[in-house]
Short mmCIF file of C-alpha atoms in Angstrom, two decimals:
data_model
loop_
_atom_site.label_atom_id
_atom_site.label_comp_id
_atom_site.label_asym_id
_atom_site.label_seq_id
_atom_site.Cartn_x
_atom_site.Cartn_y
_atom_site.Cartn_z
CA UNK U 17 132.30 -15.25 14.08
CA UNK U 18 129.28 -16.17 16.13
CA UNK U 19 128.06 -12.65 17.08
CA UNK U 20 128.23 -11.35 13.53
CA UNK U 21 126.71 -14.53 12.14
CA UNK U 22 123.73 -14.29 14.50
CA UNK U 23 123.04 -10.68 13.48
CA UNK U 24 123.21 -11.56 9.81
CA UNK U 25 120.98 -14.55 10.24
CA UNK U 26 118.43 -12.35 11.96
CA UNK U 27 118.51 -10.08 8.94
CA UNK U 28 118.05 -13.06 6.63
CA UNK U 29 115.19 -14.25 8.80
CA UNK U 30 113.38 -10.93 8.38
CA UNK U 31 113.45 -11.12 4.60
CA UNK U 32 110.83 -12.95 2.54
CA UNK U 33 111.25 -16.58 1.51
CA UNK U 34 112.16 -17.25 -2.10
CA UNK U 35 109.13 -19.48 -2.48
CA UNK U 36 105.99 -18.06 -4.11
CA UNK U 37 104.41 -15.53 -1.78
CA UNK U 38 100.99 -16.93 -2.67
CA UNK U 39 101.71 -20.55 -1.73
CA UNK U 40 100.04 -22.11 1.30
CA UNK U 41 103.46 -22.86 2.80
CA UNK U 42 104.58 -19.24 2.46
CA UNK U 43 101.39 -18.02 4.08
CA UNK U 44 101.89 -20.46 6.97
CA UNK U 45 105.46 -19.23 7.39
CA UNK U 46 104.37 -15.60 7.51
CA UNK U 47 101.65 -16.44 10.02
CA UNK U 48 104.19 -18.22 12.24
CA UNK U 49 106.58 -15.26 12.05
CA UNK U 50 103.76 -12.89 13.00
CA UNK U 51 102.81 -15.05 15.98
CA UNK U 52 106.43 -15.32 17.08
CA UNK U 53 106.95 -11.57 16.88
CA UNK U 54 103.84 -11.00 18.99
CA UNK U 55 105.07 -13.41 21.67
CA UNK U 56 102.70 -16.29 20.85
CA UNK U 57 105.41 -18.91 20.96
CA UNK U 58 103.25 -22.00 21.45
CA UNK U 59 100.91 -21.10 18.57
CA UNK U 60 103.86 -20.38 16.27
CA UNK U 61 105.42 -23.73 17.08
CA UNK U 62 102.24 -25.62 16.20
CA UNK U 63 102.24 -24.12 12.71
CA UNK U 64 105.96 -24.67 12.19
CA UNK U 65 105.89 -28.31 13.26
CA UNK U 66 103.56 -29.02 10.36
CA UNK U 67 105.39 -26.78 7.91
CA UNK U 68 108.85 -28.35 8.32
CA UNK U 69 107.34 -31.79 7.69
CA UNK U 70 105.32 -30.96 4.56
CA UNK U 71 107.94 -28.57 3.10
CA UNK U 72 111.47 -29.59 4.22
CA UNK U 73 113.24 -27.20 1.77
CA UNK U 74 111.60 -24.27 3.53
CA UNK U 75 114.86 -23.77 5.42
CA UNK U 76 113.91 -20.60 7.29
CA UNK U 77 110.91 -22.36 8.75
CA UNK U 78 113.31 -24.86 10.33
CA UNK U 79 115.26 -22.04 11.91
CA UNK U 80 112.35 -20.44 13.70
CA UNK U 81 110.99 -23.88 14.54
CA UNK U 82 114.21 -24.50 16.49
CA UNK U 83 113.67 -21.19 18.22
CA UNK U 84 110.14 -22.07 19.34
CA UNK U 85 111.25 -25.49 20.58
CA UNK U 86 113.96 -23.79 22.61
CA UNK U 87 111.45 -21.39 24.14
CA UNK U 88 108.96 -24.11 25.10
CA UNK U 89 111.10 -27.16 25.99
CA UNK U 90 114.48 -28.10 27.39
CA UNK U 91 117.83 -27.93 25.52
CA UNK U 92 117.75 -31.64 24.67
CA UNK U 93 114.51 -31.20 22.76
CA UNK U 94 115.93 -28.26 20.82
CA UNK U 95 119.11 -30.15 19.95
CA UNK U 96 117.03 -33.08 18.73
CA UNK U 97 114.99 -30.78 16.49
CA UNK U 98 118.18 -29.23 15.05
CA UNK U 99 119.76 -32.63 14.38
CA UNK U 100 116.63 -33.88 12.68
CA UNK U 101 116.61 -30.87 10.34
CA UNK U 102 120.31 -31.10 9.56
CA UNK U 103 120.03 -34.77 8.72
CA UNK U 104 117.44 -33.82 6.09
CA UNK U 105 119.58 -30.95 4.83
CA UNK U 106 122.59 -33.24 4.33
CA UNK U 107 120.64 -35.17 1.69
CA UNK U 108 120.29 -32.07 -0.52
CA UNK U 109 122.59 -32.22 -3.57
CA UNK U 110 125.22 -29.42 -3.62
CA UNK U 111 123.90 -27.96 -6.88
CA UNK U 112 120.45 -27.55 -5.31
CA UNK U 113 121.70 -25.73 -2.22
CA UNK U 114 120.76 -22.05 -2.11
CA UNK U 115 121.97 -19.36 0.32
CA UNK U 116 119.07 -20.02 2.69
CA UNK U 117 120.29 -23.61 2.93
CA UNK U 118 123.77 -22.47 3.91
CA UNK U 119 122.65 -19.78 6.37
CA UNK U 120 120.43 -22.11 8.33
CA UNK U 121 122.76 -25.11 8.13
CA UNK U 122 125.71 -23.07 9.41
CA UNK U 123 123.66 -21.74 12.32
CA UNK U 124 122.49 -25.22 13.21
CA UNK U 125 125.99 -26.67 13.29
CA UNK U 126 127.85 -23.74 14.82
CA UNK U 127 125.43 -22.16 17.28
CA UNK U 128 123.17 -25.02 18.34
CA UNK U 129 125.41 -28.08 18.08
CA UNK U 130 128.81 -26.39 18.58
CA UNK U 131 130.12 -28.20 15.50
CA UNK U 132 132.56 -25.61 14.19
CA UNK U 133 134.22 -27.94 11.67
CA UNK U 134 130.97 -28.66 9.81
CA UNK U 135 130.01 -24.98 9.95
CA UNK U 136 133.37 -23.95 8.46
CA UNK U 137 133.11 -26.51 5.65
CA UNK U 138 129.64 -25.27 4.75
CA UNK U 139 130.81 -21.67 4.89
CA UNK U 140 133.71 -22.37 2.53
CA UNK U 141 131.38 -24.19 0.15
CA UNK U 142 128.93 -21.27 0.20
CA UNK U 143 131.67 -18.73 -0.57
CA UNK U 144 132.84 -20.81 -3.54
CA UNK U 145 129.34 -21.19 -4.96
CA UNK U 146 128.13 -17.65 -4.21
CA UNK U 147 131.16 -15.31 -4.26
CA UNK U 148 128.91 -12.24 -4.08
CA UNK U 149 126.45 -13.80 -1.68
CA UNK U 150 125.78 -12.76 1.89
CA UNK U 151 128.02 -15.41 3.41
CA UNK U 152 130.93 -14.27 1.26
CA UNK U 153 130.21 -10.68 2.25
CA UNK U 154 130.05 -11.69 5.88
CA UNK U 155 133.50 -13.27 5.57
CA UNK U 156 134.92 -9.98 4.26
CA UNK U 157 133.34 -7.97 7.07
CA UNK U 158 134.61 -10.49 9.57
CA UNK U 159 138.13 -10.17 8.18
CA UNK U 160 137.94 -6.40 8.62
CA UNK U 161 136.56 -6.61 12.17
CA UNK U 162 139.29 -9.04 13.24
CA UNK U 163 142.17 -7.08 11.68
CA UNK U 164 144.35 -5.63 14.46
CA UNK U 165 146.08 -2.99 12.34
CA UNK U 166 143.71 0.03 12.24
CA UNK U 167 145.00 1.20 8.84
CA UNK U 168 144.52 -2.24 7.29
CA UNK U 169 141.11 -2.63 8.92
CA UNK U 170 139.93 0.70 7.50
CA UNK U 171 141.21 -0.38 4.08
CA UNK U 172 139.31 -3.67 4.25
CA UNK U 173 136.10 -1.88 5.14
CA UNK U 174 136.65 0.54 2.27
CA UNK U 175 137.18 -2.37 -0.13
CA UNK U 176 133.90 -3.88 0.99
CA UNK U 177 132.10 -0.57 0.43
CA UNK U 178 133.46 -0.38 -3.11
CA UNK U 179 132.73 -4.02 -3.97
CA UNK U 180 129.21 -4.31 -2.53
CA UNK U 181 127.69 -0.89 -2.95
CA UNK U 182 124.28 -2.43 -3.63
CA UNK U 183 123.94 -3.89 -0.12
CA UNK U 184 122.33 -0.87 1.55
CA UNK U 185 122.13 -2.46 5.00
CA UNK U 186 125.62 -3.88 5.36
CA UNK U 187 127.42 -0.99 3.68
CA UNK U 188 125.95 1.25 6.38
CA UNK U 189 127.43 -1.06 9.01
CA UNK U 190 130.77 -1.14 7.16
CA UNK U 191 130.85 2.68 6.94
CA UNK U 192 129.99 2.89 10.64
CA UNK U 193 132.73 0.45 11.65
CA UNK U 194 135.29 2.07 9.33
CA UNK U 195 134.65 5.44 10.92
CA UNK U 196 134.70 3.80 14.35
CA UNK U 197 138.23 2.50 13.69
CA UNK U 198 139.32 6.04 12.81
CA UNK U 199 137.62 7.50 15.87
CA UNK U 200 139.55 5.09 18.12
CA UNK U 201 142.88 5.84 16.44
CA UNK U 202 142.64 9.46 15.22
CA UNK U 203 146.40 9.88 15.36
CA UNK U 204 146.77 7.40 12.47
CA UNK U 205 144.40 9.11 10.06
CA UNK U 206 144.59 12.44 8.31
CA UNK U 207 141.74 14.75 9.30
CA UNK U 208 140.71 14.97 5.66
CA UNK U 209 140.32 11.18 5.52
CA UNK U 210 138.17 11.31 8.64
CA UNK U 211 136.00 14.01 7.09
CA UNK U 212 135.47 11.86 3.99
CA UNK U 213 134.66 8.82 6.15
CA UNK U 214 132.16 10.89 8.16
CA UNK U 215 130.49 12.08 4.97
CA UNK U 216 130.25 8.53 3.68
CA UNK U 217 128.77 7.30 6.96
CA UNK U 218 126.14 10.03 6.85
CA UNK U 219 125.27 9.22 3.23
CA UNK U 220 125.06 5.48 3.84
CA UNK U 221 122.93 6.00 6.92
CA UNK U 222 120.44 8.18 5.04
CA UNK U 223 120.22 5.51 2.32
CA UNK U 224 119.57 2.88 4.99
CA UNK U 225 116.78 4.92 6.58
CA UNK U 226 115.17 5.61 3.23
CA UNK U 227 114.92 1.87 2.59
CA UNK U 228 114.41 0.39 6.05
CA UNK U 229 113.28 3.22 8.34
CA UNK U 230 114.66 3.65 11.89
CA UNK U 231 115.55 7.38 11.81
CA UNK U 232 117.26 7.18 15.19
CA UNK U 233 120.15 5.43 13.45
CA UNK U 234 120.91 8.75 11.77
CA UNK U 235 120.90 10.52 15.13
CA UNK U 236 123.30 7.94 16.53
CA UNK U 237 125.61 8.23 13.48
CA UNK U 238 125.77 12.02 13.65
CA UNK U 239 126.50 11.92 17.34
CA UNK U 240 129.39 9.49 16.75
CA UNK U 241 130.74 11.72 14.01
CA UNK U 242 130.52 14.88 16.12
CA UNK U 243 132.21 13.29 19.13
CA UNK U 244 135.05 11.90 17.00
CA UNK U 245 135.67 15.18 15.16
CA UNK U 246 135.45 17.38 18.25
CA UNK U 247 139.22 17.41 18.83
CA UNK U 248 140.19 17.29 15.14
CA UNK U 249 137.79 19.71 13.47
CA UNK U 250 135.61 21.51 16.01
CA UNK U 251 133.78 23.69 13.44
CA UNK U 252 132.76 20.63 11.44
CA UNK U 253 131.74 18.83 14.66
CA UNK U 254 129.51 21.78 15.51
CA UNK U 255 128.01 21.71 12.01
CA UNK U 256 127.09 18.05 12.49
CA UNK U 257 125.54 18.81 15.89
CA UNK U 258 123.45 21.61 14.40
CA UNK U 259 122.41 19.26 11.60
CA UNK U 260 121.44 16.71 14.25
CA UNK U 261 119.20 19.21 16.04
CA UNK U 262 117.52 20.16 12.78
CA UNK U 263 116.91 16.48 12.00
CA UNK U 264 115.34 15.81 15.40
CA UNK U 265 113.08 18.84 15.00
CA UNK U 266 112.03 17.63 11.56
CA UNK U 267 111.51 13.97 12.39
CA UNK U 268 110.00 13.73 15.87
CA UNK U 269 106.44 14.56 14.70
CA UNK U 270 106.76 11.85 12.03
CA UNK U 271 108.25 8.95 13.97
CA UNK U 272 107.69 7.42 17.39
CA UNK U 273 111.33 6.37 17.39
CA UNK U 274 112.47 9.95 17.99
CA UNK U 275 111.18 11.96 20.93
CA UNK U 276 110.86 15.73 20.82
CA UNK U 277 112.91 15.71 24.03
CA UNK U 278 115.74 13.81 22.33
CA UNK U 279 117.43 17.15 21.65
CA UNK U 280 118.21 17.48 25.35
CA UNK U 281 120.53 14.49 25.15
CA UNK U 282 122.78 16.42 22.80
CA UNK U 283 122.99 19.72 24.65
CA UNK U 284 126.11 18.58 26.55
CA UNK U 285 127.73 17.77 23.20
CA UNK U 286 126.74 21.20 21.90
CA UNK U 287 128.30 22.76 24.99
CA UNK U 288 131.54 20.86 24.38
CA UNK U 289 131.67 22.10 20.79
CA UNK U 290 131.34 25.75 21.80
CA UNK U 291 133.93 25.27 24.54
CA UNK U 292 136.32 23.72 22.01
CA UNK U 293 135.79 26.75 19.75
CA UNK U 294 136.24 29.09 22.75
CA UNK U 295 132.87 30.63 21.97
CA UNK U 296 132.24 31.49 25.61
CA UNK U 297 129.05 33.46 25.07
CA UNK U 298 127.40 30.59 23.19
CA UNK U 299 128.66 28.08 25.78
CA UNK U 300 127.11 30.15 28.57
CA UNK U 301 123.78 30.28 26.75
CA UNK U 302 123.76 26.50 26.22
CA UNK U 303 124.88 25.70 29.77
CA UNK U 304 122.32 28.05 31.30
CA UNK U 305 119.48 26.67 29.15
CA UNK U 306 120.44 23.09 30.01
CA UNK U 307 120.46 23.71 33.75
CA UNK U 308 117.21 25.71 33.68
CA UNK U 309 115.59 22.77 31.87
CA UNK U 310 117.04 20.35 34.45
CA UNK U 311 115.88 22.41 37.42
CA UNK U 312 112.45 23.05 35.90
CA UNK U 313 111.76 19.39 35.16
CA UNK U 314 111.65 19.82 31.37
CA UNK U 315 114.43 17.25 31.07
CA UNK U 316 113.36 13.83 32.42
CA UNK U 317 115.55 12.99 35.39
CA UNK U 318 116.59 9.63 33.96
CA UNK U 319 118.20 11.30 30.93
CA UNK U 320 121.40 12.16 32.76
CA UNK U 321 123.41 10.79 35.66
CA UNK U 322 124.84 13.01 38.37
CA UNK U 323 128.25 12.65 36.72
CA UNK U 324 126.92 13.84 33.38
CA UNK U 325 125.19 16.81 34.96
CA UNK U 326 128.36 17.60 36.90
CA UNK U 327 130.34 17.57 33.64
CA UNK U 328 127.93 20.11 32.16
CA UNK U 329 128.27 22.33 35.22
CA UNK U 330 132.06 22.19 34.97
CA UNK U 331 131.94 23.17 31.30
CA UNK U 332 129.49 25.95 32.09
CA UNK U 333 131.82 27.10 34.88
CA UNK U 334 134.73 27.20 32.43
CA UNK U 335 132.76 29.51 30.11
CA UNK U 336 131.74 31.69 33.05
CA UNK U 337 135.34 31.98 34.24
CA UNK U 338 136.57 32.94 30.78
CA UNK U 339 133.89 35.63 30.68
CA UNK U 340 134.96 37.09 34.02
CA UNK U 341 132.03 35.75 36.09
CA UNK U 342 134.14 34.06 38.74
CA UNK U 343 131.60 33.90 41.57
CA UNK U 344 129.02 32.25 39.33
CA UNK U 345 131.69 29.83 38.09
CA UNK U 346 132.67 28.88 41.65
CA UNK U 347 129.04 28.20 42.49
CA UNK U 348 128.74 25.79 39.54
CA UNK U 349 131.96 24.02 40.50
CA UNK U 350 130.70 23.56 44.07
CA UNK U 351 127.43 22.13 42.80
CA UNK U 352 129.32 19.79 40.46
CA UNK U 353 131.46 18.59 43.37
CA UNK U 354 128.36 18.00 45.51
CA UNK U 355 126.81 15.86 42.77
CA UNK U 356 129.79 13.52 42.54
CA UNK U 357 130.94 13.50 46.16
CA UNK U 358 131.89 10.01 47.29
CA UNK U 359 131.07 8.43 43.94
CA UNK U 360 133.02 5.62 42.35
CA UNK U 361 133.63 5.05 38.64
CA UNK U 362 130.29 5.96 36.97
CA UNK U 363 130.82 3.26 34.32
CA UNK U 364 130.55 0.68 37.06
CA UNK U 365 127.17 2.08 38.13
CA UNK U 366 128.29 2.21 41.77
CA UNK U 367 125.79 2.66 44.55
CA UNK U 368 125.19 6.22 45.67
CA UNK U 369 127.06 7.69 48.60
CA UNK U 370 125.30 7.65 51.94
CA UNK U 371 126.82 11.04 52.73
CA UNK U 372 124.61 14.09 53.26
CA UNK U 373 123.25 14.75 49.74
CA UNK U 374 122.84 18.51 50.01
CA UNK U 375 120.01 20.67 48.62
CA UNK U 376 120.80 20.09 44.94
CA UNK U 377 120.75 16.31 45.12
CA UNK U 378 117.65 16.42 47.34
CA UNK U 379 115.86 18.43 44.64
CA UNK U 380 117.03 15.97 41.99
CA UNK U 381 115.82 13.02 44.05
CA UNK U 382 112.47 14.64 44.72
CA UNK U 383 112.01 15.35 41.01
CA UNK U 384 113.00 11.81 40.02
CA UNK U 385 110.71 10.27 42.64
CA UNK U 386 107.74 12.38 41.56
CA UNK U 387 108.24 11.42 37.91
CA UNK U 388 108.47 7.76 38.84
CA UNK U 389 105.44 7.63 41.16
CA UNK U 390 103.35 9.33 38.47
CA UNK U 391 103.71 6.13 36.41
CA UNK U 392 102.14 3.96 39.11
CA UNK U 393 99.19 1.81 38.01
CA UNK U 394 97.17 -1.19 39.13
CA UNK U 395 96.90 -4.08 36.66
CA UNK U 396 96.40 -7.74 37.62
CA UNK U 397 99.62 -9.66 36.97
CA UNK U 398 99.50 -12.85 34.92
CA UNK U 399 99.93 -15.79 37.30
CA UNK U 400 102.77 -17.91 35.98
CA UNK U 401 104.50 -21.05 37.21
CA UNK U 402 107.93 -21.48 35.63
CA UNK U 403 110.87 -23.85 36.04
CA UNK U 404 113.73 -22.54 38.11
CA UNK U 405 117.38 -22.93 37.21
CA UNK U 406 118.71 -25.65 39.46
CA UNK U 407 115.38 -27.45 39.76
CA UNK U 408 111.82 -26.95 40.91
CA UNK U 409 109.22 -24.40 39.91
CA UNK U 410 108.32 -20.91 41.13
CA UNK U 411 104.67 -19.89 41.17
CA UNK U 412 103.77 -16.21 41.27
CA UNK U 413 100.51 -17.03 43.01
CA UNK U 414 102.37 -18.69 45.86
CA UNK U 415 104.28 -15.44 46.40
CA UNK U 416 101.11 -13.45 47.20
CA UNK U 417 101.70 -11.35 50.28
CA UNK U 418 105.15 -10.28 49.03
CA UNK U 419 106.22 -7.48 46.75
CA UNK U 420 107.69 -9.29 43.73
CA UNK U 421 110.24 -7.75 41.38
CA UNK U 422 110.31 -9.59 38.04
CA UNK U 423 112.88 -8.85 35.35
CA UNK U 424 112.62 -10.34 31.85
CA UNK U 425 116.04 -10.78 30.22
CA UNK U 426 118.22 -12.87 27.90
CA UNK U 427 121.92 -13.78 27.82
CA UNK U 428 122.43 -11.95 24.51
CA UNK U 429 120.97 -8.65 25.82
CA UNK U 430 123.73 -6.30 27.09
CA UNK U 431 121.41 -3.84 28.94
CA UNK U 432 119.84 -6.86 30.65
CA UNK U 433 123.22 -7.72 32.17
CA UNK U 434 123.49 -4.22 33.63
CA UNK U 435 120.03 -4.59 35.16
CA UNK U 436 120.79 -8.05 36.60
CA UNK U 437 123.94 -6.66 38.20
CA UNK U 438 121.83 -4.01 39.91
CA UNK U 439 119.27 -6.62 40.98
CA UNK U 440 122.08 -8.60 42.60
CA UNK U 441 122.88 -5.52 44.71
CA UNK U 442 119.20 -5.17 45.60
CA UNK U 443 119.12 -8.85 46.55
CA UNK U 444 121.93 -8.16 49.02
CA UNK U 445 119.74 -5.54 50.69
CA UNK U 446 116.37 -7.32 50.61
CA UNK U 447 117.40 -10.96 50.43
CA UNK U 448 113.82 -12.19 50.53
CA UNK U 449 113.57 -11.48 54.26
CA UNK U 450 111.59 -8.24 54.13
CA UNK U 451 108.53 -9.34 52.19
CA UNK U 452 110.33 -8.73 48.89
CA UNK U 453 111.13 -11.37 46.28
CA UNK U 454 113.40 -10.81 43.28
CA UNK U 455 113.03 -13.00 40.20
CA UNK U 456 114.57 -12.91 36.72
CA UNK U 457 112.88 -14.72 33.81
CA UNK U 458 115.12 -15.72 30.92
CA UNK U 459 113.44 -15.72 27.51
CA UNK U 460 116.46 -17.30 25.80
CA UNK U 461 115.63 -19.74 23.02
CA UNK U 462 118.85 -21.62 23.86
CA UNK U 463 118.25 -22.52 27.48
CA UNK U 464 121.51 -24.44 27.81
CA UNK U 465 123.37 -21.13 27.65
CA UNK U 466 121.58 -19.71 30.71
CA UNK U 467 123.10 -21.88 33.45
CA UNK U 468 126.80 -21.27 32.58
CA UNK U 469 126.06 -17.57 32.07
CA UNK U 470 124.41 -17.28 35.49
CA UNK U 471 127.11 -19.35 37.17
CA UNK U 472 129.87 -17.15 35.78
CA UNK U 473 128.03 -13.96 36.77
CA UNK U 474 127.35 -15.29 40.26
CA UNK U 475 123.68 -14.28 40.51
CA UNK U 476 122.04 -15.68 43.64
CA UNK U 477 118.41 -14.67 43.19
CA UNK U 478 116.08 -17.15 41.47
CA UNK U 479 116.49 -17.44 37.68
CA UNK U 480 113.39 -18.74 35.91
CA UNK U 481 113.12 -20.12 32.38
CA UNK U 482 110.26 -19.08 30.12
CA UNK U 483 108.18 -21.89 28.66
CA UNK U 484 106.62 -19.66 26.01
CA UNK U 485 103.55 -18.69 28.07
CA UNK U 486 104.63 -15.38 29.64
CA UNK U 487 105.76 -13.35 26.63
CA UNK U 488 102.27 -12.27 25.55
CA UNK U 489 100.78 -11.28 28.95
CA UNK U 490 103.95 -9.40 29.92
CA UNK U 491 104.42 -7.94 26.41
CA UNK U 492 108.02 -9.02 26.06
CA UNK U 493 110.30 -8.65 24.18
CA UNK U 494 111.49 -5.87 24.18
CA UNK U 495 113.86 -6.47 27.07
CA UNK U 496 115.03 -5.79 29.69
CA UNK U 497 111.60 -5.29 31.15
CA UNK U 498 111.04 -5.02 34.89
CA UNK U 499 107.74 -5.27 36.78
CA UNK U 500 107.06 -4.53 40.43
CA UNK U 501 104.05 -6.52 41.65
CA UNK U 502 102.34 -5.71 44.94
CA UNK U 503 101.27 -8.17 47.64
CA UNK U 504 97.80 -8.50 46.10
CA UNK U 505 99.22 -9.61 42.76
CA UNK U 506 98.83 -6.34 40.85
CA UNK U 507 101.49 -4.78 38.62
CA UNK U 508 102.21 -1.37 40.12
CA UNK U 509 105.24 -0.37 38.03
CA UNK U 510 106.66 -1.36 34.67
CA UNK U 511 110.13 -0.31 33.57
CA UNK U 512 111.37 -0.87 30.00
CA UNK U 513 115.08 -0.73 29.22
CA UNK U 514 118.00 0.14 31.46
CA UNK U 515 119.23 3.71 31.96
CA UNK U 516 122.80 4.17 33.22
CA UNK U 517 121.85 7.20 35.27
CA UNK U 518 122.87 5.99 38.73
CA UNK U 519 119.27 5.96 39.93
CA UNK U 520 118.38 2.28 39.63
CA UNK U 521 118.69 1.40 43.32
CA UNK U 522 116.79 4.47 44.50
CA UNK U 523 114.07 4.01 41.90
CA UNK U 524 113.70 0.35 42.84
CA UNK U 525 113.41 1.30 46.52
CA UNK U 526 110.75 3.92 45.70
CA UNK U 527 108.77 1.42 43.62
CA UNK U 528 108.95 -1.26 46.31
CA UNK U 529 107.93 1.21 49.03
CA UNK U 530 104.95 2.38 46.94
CA UNK U 531 103.93 -1.22 46.17
CA UNK U 532 103.81 -1.93 49.91
CA UNK U 533 101.15 0.75 50.34
CA UNK U 534 97.49 0.69 49.21
CA UNK U 535 97.00 1.97 45.70
CA UNK U 536 96.04 5.69 45.80
CA UNK U 537 92.82 6.98 44.22
CA UNK U 538 92.81 7.64 40.46
CA UNK U 539 94.14 11.01 39.43
CA UNK U 540 96.56 11.43 42.34
CA UNK U 541 99.97 12.41 40.92
CA UNK U 542 98.87 11.22 37.49
CA UNK U 543 98.30 7.65 38.64
CA UNK U 544 95.97 5.48 36.57
CA UNK U 545 94.14 2.27 37.06
#
């Protein structure tokens, strides 16, 4: 229940408070939200401390107040703040309790105080009082997500779609998850049913975008549809892929969320569709265009891993073979084998083989390194001093003379976990003995979750806890966000997000090596000050 509840609470948090938008309290709330979203945690807390005292029924203010306490103090302080709020909430008569009351009360009991019994009682009460409310809807979605029988789960999602058509946001999620159930168990569903589910997902996604924005959600939905239909209805899968390309071409000038180069990500899918349809001529054209773009640098190197490129080359080779071009096909198969030689499961992001890379991989590495070094800059790093998990403080200023790798992360961020796993491998190689220090700064608002998470993962490099002072200068979130700081205390590289392209260790080595050298003059390889 907890994961879904958190996501729904975040949605509730983003909506406006029922109180008059012109009231002083509402204005204070909006100001605090704005400060929190911009990383000004301490300033947001100061406003919220006053607001929860003068306007206790402003339940959402309590919620983000707990968040700011968690970001600036220890877990005991946050728990005390939650208990204080819940004691006030308990005095509210049942007939005066609105959905905001229930949302925030349930979060306080379940997530912060681990009081599942009280949370369940409040949830049951909310469902009885508001049978069409968000908590009742959440219970229905939860029932569908927990159903083990795929046919029953799909039916539960369909029932939700029919009963709550007006909820544009959650019906999109229900349509997505319903189609996802079918995609995982295609043998249980008639292809016509899957086509109808795909059409509904597309329609619901367009409705979502029209109301809330985020056009990349449509791209993601169409990709999921095309991949799922590839083996059941290849012509329809191809139609969705072509629709996807048209959408990207239409939208990238209008939205920063979609890059003009996003189309490259879907060329391998387009190749698969033509291979499935045995349209060898079209497959050859797509495969050739993809590889020309890769070799020419039009496709950013971090878009695809060696395994993904090798898969394209194998598909291209299949089309070449079917067209009678055997020598060209053999060449592609050899190149594909060279890319994956000595590699482990790509999903585990294994370290690269130390074997002789060969000309193709050398070209790929040179291209990737050039693209990376072109992002080098020289910006003074904010000098922080933060508490370390296990005791003591770590001061960035005291680390002058070392290259410092700093990753900002949180326990709830899945890509962050991938990055921390890679940093653990880097720690094995550097270990703090070669003038390199590796740090990870948690920005969790529930600090008591960090220690058990780190202990279970087995990370050995220092884990620091944000006190609300580093988010603004390091412009985080979003996370994961990694900075490489040189020995003089200047940020030389900044990396946002985690790409599963197999290049993390090499890219980190290149950044550290560059940070050990004097900063080159402006204009060299696109570098900026």
